[in-house]
């Protein structure tokens, strides 16, 4: 059974193929996203990624995210979920201005269609 922490770890580690596969499995196995448990990690970056992703999935599926996600604070430093954005100015600007709101509010940046086609 796939966990949200595994999905968040793949995102943080720029493992895009694994991220897509784990996301598909998580969404397939989870009927109600509001029931997804909070990751047991103390890593604030991983927790912020997990909260942002579960809120993004809930938004796209017109579901309610888990209550714990709203308690997760933003990161102190911005983090780009697409590694190429660190070097490519236009991609970085796209991510900074059009990243999905659940990510942007926690200083996480990705293209607007991030994980849309999983």
mmCIF file with all atom_site columns, C-alpha atoms in Angstrom:
data_model
loop_
_atom_site.group_PDB
_atom_site.id
_atom_site.type_symbol
_atom_site.label_atom_id
_atom_site.label_alt_id
_atom_site.label_comp_id
_atom_site.label_asym_id
_atom_site.label_entity_id
_atom_site.label_seq_id
_atom_site.pdbx_PDB_ins_code
_atom_site.Cartn_x
_atom_site.Cartn_y
_atom_site.Cartn_z
_atom_site.occupancy
_atom_site.B_iso_or_equiv
_atom_site.pdbx_formal_charge
_atom_site.auth_seq_id
_atom_site.auth_comp_id
_atom_site.auth_asym_id
_atom_site.auth_atom_id
_atom_site.pdbx_PDB_model_num
ATOM 1   C CA . UNK A 1 1   ? 0.000   0.000  0.000   1.00 0.00 ? 1   UNK A CA 1
ATOM 2   C CA . UNK A 1 2   ? 1.406   3.365  -1.060  1.00 0.00 ? 2   UNK A CA 1
ATOM 3   C CA . UNK A 1 3   ? 1.689   6.129  1.515   1.00 0.00 ? 3   UNK A CA 1
ATOM 4   C CA . UNK A 1 4   ? 1.579   9.874  1.046   1.00 0.00 ? 4   UNK A CA 1
ATOM 5   C CA . UNK A 1 5   ? 5.045   10.057 2.593   1.00 0.00 ? 5   UNK A CA 1
ATOM 6   C CA . UNK A 1 6   ? 6.391   7.854  -0.228  1.00 0.00 ? 6   UNK A CA 1
ATOM 7   C CA . UNK A 1 7   ? 4.794   10.173 -2.800  1.00 0.00 ? 7   UNK A CA 1
ATOM 8   C CA . UNK A 1 8   ? 6.238   13.260 -1.101  1.00 0.00 ? 8   UNK A CA 1
ATOM 9   C CA . UNK A 1 9   ? 9.688   11.665 -0.900  1.00 0.00 ? 9   UNK A CA 1
ATOM 10  C CA . UNK A 1 10  ? 9.666   10.911 -4.629  1.00 0.00 ? 10  UNK A CA 1
ATOM 11  C CA . UNK A 1 11  ? 8.663   14.528 -5.323  1.00 0.00 ? 11  UNK A CA 1
ATOM 12  C CA . UNK A 1 12  ? 11.416  15.922 -3.080  1.00 0.00 ? 12  UNK A CA 1
ATOM 13  C CA . UNK A 1 13  ? 14.013  13.637 -4.653  1.00 0.00 ? 13  UNK A CA 1
ATOM 14  C CA . UNK A 1 14  ? 13.012  14.595 -8.239  1.00 0.00 ? 14  UNK A CA 1
ATOM 15  C CA . UNK A 1 15  ? 12.079  10.987 -9.054  1.00 0.00 ? 15  UNK A CA 1
ATOM 16  C CA . UNK A 1 16  ? 9.449   11.965 -11.626 1.00 0.00 ? 16  UNK A CA 1
ATOM 17  C CA . UNK A 1 17  ? 8.602   8.488  -12.964 1.00 0.00 ? 17  UNK A CA 1
ATOM 18  C CA . UNK A 1 18  ? 8.342   7.040  -9.496  1.00 0.00 ? 18  UNK A CA 1
ATOM 19  C CA . UNK A 1 19  ? 6.309   10.076 -8.400  1.00 0.00 ? 19  UNK A CA 1
ATOM 20  C CA . UNK A 1 20  ? 3.765   9.535  -11.165 1.00 0.00 ? 20  UNK A CA 1
ATOM 21  C CA . UNK A 1 21  ? 3.495   5.832  -10.469 1.00 0.00 ? 21  UNK A CA 1
ATOM 22  C CA . UNK A 1 22  ? 3.122   6.277  -6.704  1.00 0.00 ? 22  UNK A CA 1
ATOM 23  C CA . UNK A 1 23  ? 0.569   9.050  -7.223  1.00 0.00 ? 23  UNK A CA 1
ATOM 24  C CA . UNK A 1 24  ? -1.503  6.820  -9.501  1.00 0.00 ? 24  UNK A CA 1
ATOM 25  C CA . UNK A 1 25  ? -1.383  4.021  -6.938  1.00 0.00 ? 25  UNK A CA 1
ATOM 26  C CA . UNK A 1 26  ? -2.275  6.338  -4.050  1.00 0.00 ? 26  UNK A CA 1
ATOM 27  C CA . UNK A 1 27  ? -5.240  7.830  -5.885  1.00 0.00 ? 27  UNK A CA 1
ATOM 28  C CA . UNK A 1 28  ? -6.425  4.417  -7.047  1.00 0.00 ? 28  UNK A CA 1
ATOM 29  C CA . UNK A 1 29  ? -6.320  2.945  -3.512  1.00 0.00 ? 29  UNK A CA 1
ATOM 30  C CA . UNK A 1 30  ? -7.848  5.952  -1.734  1.00 0.00 ? 30  UNK A CA 1
ATOM 31  C CA . UNK A 1 31  ? -11.550 6.611  -2.157  1.00 0.00 ? 31  UNK A CA 1
ATOM 32  C CA . UNK A 1 32  ? -11.707 9.556  0.262   1.00 0.00 ? 32  UNK A CA 1
ATOM 33  C CA . UNK A 1 33  ? -8.656  11.778 0.351   1.00 0.00 ? 33  UNK A CA 1
ATOM 34  C CA . UNK A 1 34  ? -9.824  13.275 3.649   1.00 0.00 ? 34  UNK A CA 1
ATOM 35  C CA . UNK A 1 35  ? -8.914  9.916  5.228   1.00 0.00 ? 35  UNK A CA 1
ATOM 36  C CA . UNK A 1 36  ? -5.243  10.030 4.213   1.00 0.00 ? 36  UNK A CA 1
ATOM 37  C CA . UNK A 1 37  ? -3.211  10.078 7.436   1.00 0.00 ? 37  UNK A CA 1
ATOM 38  C CA . UNK A 1 38  ? -0.593  12.680 8.279   1.00 0.00 ? 38  UNK A CA 1
ATOM 39  C CA . UNK A 1 39  ? 2.897   11.394 7.478   1.00 0.00 ? 39  UNK A CA 1
ATOM 40  C CA . UNK A 1 40  ? 4.772   10.411 10.620  1.00 0.00 ? 40  UNK A CA 1
ATOM 41  C CA . UNK A 1 41  ? 7.896   12.303 9.574   1.00 0.00 ? 41  UNK A CA 1
ATOM 42  C CA . UNK A 1 42  ? 9.481   15.179 11.493  1.00 0.00 ? 42  UNK A CA 1
ATOM 43  C CA . UNK A 1 43  ? 11.019  16.526 8.274   1.00 0.00 ? 43  UNK A CA 1
ATOM 44  C CA . UNK A 1 44  ? 9.202   19.843 7.745   1.00 0.00 ? 44  UNK A CA 1
ATOM 45  C CA . UNK A 1 45  ? 10.045  19.953 4.046   1.00 0.00 ? 45  UNK A CA 1
ATOM 46  C CA . UNK A 1 46  ? 8.619   16.491 3.461   1.00 0.00 ? 46  UNK A CA 1
ATOM 47  C CA . UNK A 1 47  ? 5.529   17.348 5.493   1.00 0.00 ? 47  UNK A CA 1
ATOM 48  C CA . UNK A 1 48  ? 4.963   20.557 3.500   1.00 0.00 ? 48  UNK A CA 1
ATOM 49  C CA . UNK A 1 49  ? 5.266   18.640 0.230   1.00 0.00 ? 49  UNK A CA 1
ATOM 50  C CA . UNK A 1 50  ? 2.856   15.973 1.474   1.00 0.00 ? 50  UNK A CA 1
ATOM 51  C CA . UNK A 1 51  ? 0.282   18.541 2.626   1.00 0.00 ? 51  UNK A CA 1
ATOM 52  C CA . UNK A 1 52  ? 0.532   20.464 -0.633  1.00 0.00 ? 52  UNK A CA 1
ATOM 53  C CA . UNK A 1 53  ? 0.161   17.356 -2.755  1.00 0.00 ? 53  UNK A CA 1
ATOM 54  C CA . UNK A 1 54  ? -2.831  15.969 -0.863  1.00 0.00 ? 54  UNK A CA 1
ATOM 55  C CA . UNK A 1 55  ? -4.548  19.370 -1.056  1.00 0.00 ? 55  UNK A CA 1
ATOM 56  C CA . UNK A 1 56  ? -3.785  19.532 -4.786  1.00 0.00 ? 56  UNK A CA 1
ATOM 57  C CA . UNK A 1 57  ? -5.207  16.049 -5.363  1.00 0.00 ? 57  UNK A CA 1
ATOM 58  C CA . UNK A 1 58  ? -8.298  16.884 -3.313  1.00 0.00 ? 58  UNK A CA 1
ATOM 59  C CA . UNK A 1 59  ? -8.823  20.135 -5.230  1.00 0.00 ? 59  UNK A CA 1
ATOM 60  C CA . UNK A 1 60  ? -8.580  18.378 -8.585  1.00 0.00 ? 60  UNK A CA 1
ATOM 61  C CA . UNK A 1 61  ? -10.923 15.573 -7.499  1.00 0.00 ? 61  UNK A CA 1
ATOM 62  C CA . UNK A 1 62  ? -13.370 17.993 -5.856  1.00 0.00 ? 62  UNK A CA 1
ATOM 63  C CA . UNK A 1 63  ? -12.887 16.369 -2.458  1.00 0.00 ? 63  UNK A CA 1
ATOM 64  C CA . UNK A 1 64  ? -12.109 17.662 1.003   1.00 0.00 ? 64  UNK A CA 1
ATOM 65  C CA . UNK A 1 65  ? -8.444  17.390 2.001   1.00 0.00 ? 65  UNK A CA 1
ATOM 66  C CA . UNK A 1 66  ? -7.504  15.866 5.357   1.00 0.00 ? 66  UNK A CA 1
ATOM 67  C CA . UNK A 1 67  ? -7.895  18.287 8.269   1.00 0.00 ? 67  UNK A CA 1
ATOM 68  C CA . UNK A 1 68  ? -4.237  17.940 9.270   1.00 0.00 ? 68  UNK A CA 1
ATOM 69  C CA . UNK A 1 69  ? -3.053  19.472 5.976   1.00 0.00 ? 69  UNK A CA 1
ATOM 70  C CA . UNK A 1 70  ? -4.286  22.958 6.877   1.00 0.00 ? 70  UNK A CA 1
ATOM 71  C CA . UNK A 1 71  ? -2.040  22.965 9.950   1.00 0.00 ? 71  UNK A CA 1
ATOM 72  C CA . UNK A 1 72  ? 1.172   22.520 7.952   1.00 0.00 ? 72  UNK A CA 1
ATOM 73  C CA . UNK A 1 73  ? 3.188   25.730 7.738   1.00 0.00 ? 73  UNK A CA 1
ATOM 74  C CA . UNK A 1 74  ? 5.004   27.039 4.676   1.00 0.00 ? 74  UNK A CA 1
ATOM 75  C CA . UNK A 1 75  ? 8.688   26.397 4.181   1.00 0.00 ? 75  UNK A CA 1
ATOM 76  C CA . UNK A 1 76  ? 11.203  29.054 5.150   1.00 0.00 ? 76  UNK A CA 1
ATOM 77  C CA . UNK A 1 77  ? 12.958  28.776 1.775   1.00 0.00 ? 77  UNK A CA 1
ATOM 78  C CA . UNK A 1 78  ? 11.348  28.212 -1.632  1.00 0.00 ? 78  UNK A CA 1
ATOM 79  C CA . UNK A 1 79  ? 11.658  24.711 -3.105  1.00 0.00 ? 79  UNK A CA 1
ATOM 80  C CA . UNK A 1 80  ? 11.132  23.830 -6.762  1.00 0.00 ? 80  UNK A CA 1
ATOM 81  C CA . UNK A 1 81  ? 9.599   20.415 -7.401  1.00 0.00 ? 81  UNK A CA 1
ATOM 82  C CA . UNK A 1 82  ? 10.989  20.397 -10.942 1.00 0.00 ? 82  UNK A CA 1
ATOM 83  C CA . UNK A 1 83  ? 14.778  20.309 -10.822 1.00 0.00 ? 83  UNK A CA 1
ATOM 84  C CA . UNK A 1 84  ? 15.197  22.066 -14.187 1.00 0.00 ? 84  UNK A CA 1
ATOM 85  C CA . UNK A 1 85  ? 13.556  25.192 -12.730 1.00 0.00 ? 85  UNK A CA 1
ATOM 86  C CA . UNK A 1 86  ? 16.745  25.821 -10.774 1.00 0.00 ? 86  UNK A CA 1
ATOM 87  C CA . UNK A 1 87  ? 18.659  26.518 -14.017 1.00 0.00 ? 87  UNK A CA 1
ATOM 88  C CA . UNK A 1 88  ? 15.983  27.538 -16.516 1.00 0.00 ? 88  UNK A CA 1
ATOM 89  C CA . UNK A 1 89  ? 14.847  31.102 -15.902 1.00 0.00 ? 89  UNK A CA 1
ATOM 90  C CA . UNK A 1 90  ? 11.574  30.926 -17.849 1.00 0.00 ? 90  UNK A CA 1
ATOM 91  C CA . UNK A 1 91  ? 10.543  27.665 -16.240 1.00 0.00 ? 91  UNK A CA 1
ATOM 92  C CA . UNK A 1 92  ? 11.390  29.078 -12.807 1.00 0.00 ? 92  UNK A CA 1
ATOM 93  C CA . UNK A 1 93  ? 9.290   32.185 -13.520 1.00 0.00 ? 93  UNK A CA 1
ATOM 94  C CA . UNK A 1 94  ? 6.405   30.012 -14.738 1.00 0.00 ? 94  UNK A CA 1
ATOM 95  C CA . UNK A 1 95  ? 6.583   27.950 -11.563 1.00 0.00 ? 95  UNK A CA 1
ATOM 96  C CA . UNK A 1 96  ? 6.767   31.022 -9.322  1.00 0.00 ? 96  UNK A CA 1
ATOM 97  C CA . UNK A 1 97  ? 3.773   32.706 -10.923 1.00 0.00 ? 97  UNK A CA 1
ATOM 98  C CA . UNK A 1 98  ? 1.516   29.792 -11.885 1.00 0.00 ? 98  UNK A CA 1
ATOM 99  C CA . UNK A 1 99  ? 2.241   27.024 -9.426  1.00 0.00 ? 99  UNK A CA 1
ATOM 100 C CA . UNK A 1 100 ? -0.971  25.479 -8.060  1.00 0.00 ? 100 UNK A CA 1
ATOM 101 C CA . UNK A 1 101 ? -2.206  27.380 -5.007  1.00 0.00 ? 101 UNK A CA 1
ATOM 102 C CA . UNK A 1 102 ? -1.849  24.496 -2.511  1.00 0.00 ? 102 UNK A CA 1
ATOM 103 C CA . UNK A 1 103 ? 1.868   24.473 -3.336  1.00 0.00 ? 103 UNK A CA 1
ATOM 104 C CA . UNK A 1 104 ? 2.482   28.176 -3.707  1.00 0.00 ? 104 UNK A CA 1
ATOM 105 C CA . UNK A 1 105 ? 1.094   28.918 -0.240  1.00 0.00 ? 105 UNK A CA 1
ATOM 106 C CA . UNK A 1 106 ? 3.845   26.709 1.227   1.00 0.00 ? 106 UNK A CA 1
ATOM 107 C CA . UNK A 1 107 ? 6.655   28.106 -0.974  1.00 0.00 ? 107 UNK A CA 1
ATOM 108 C CA . UNK A 1 108 ? 6.670   25.020 -3.171  1.00 0.00 ? 108 UNK A CA 1
ATOM 109 C CA . UNK A 1 109 ? 6.833   25.670 -6.887  1.00 0.00 ? 109 UNK A CA 1
ATOM 110 C CA . UNK A 1 110 ? 5.952   23.538 -9.903  1.00 0.00 ? 110 UNK A CA 1
ATOM 111 C CA . UNK A 1 111 ? 4.368   24.115 -13.325 1.00 0.00 ? 111 UNK A CA 1
ATOM 112 C CA . UNK A 1 112 ? 0.593   24.711 -13.275 1.00 0.00 ? 112 UNK A CA 1
ATOM 113 C CA . UNK A 1 113 ? -0.100  21.241 -14.707 1.00 0.00 ? 113 UNK A CA 1
ATOM 114 C CA . UNK A 1 114 ? 2.155   19.412 -12.215 1.00 0.00 ? 114 UNK A CA 1
ATOM 115 C CA . UNK A 1 115 ? 0.929   15.804 -11.823 1.00 0.00 ? 115 UNK A CA 1
ATOM 116 C CA . UNK A 1 116 ? -2.208  16.599 -13.787 1.00 0.00 ? 116 UNK A CA 1
ATOM 117 C CA . UNK A 1 117 ? -1.796  13.620 -16.104 1.00 0.00 ? 117 UNK A CA 1
ATOM 118 C CA . UNK A 1 118 ? -1.072  10.767 -13.711 1.00 0.00 ? 118 UNK A CA 1
#
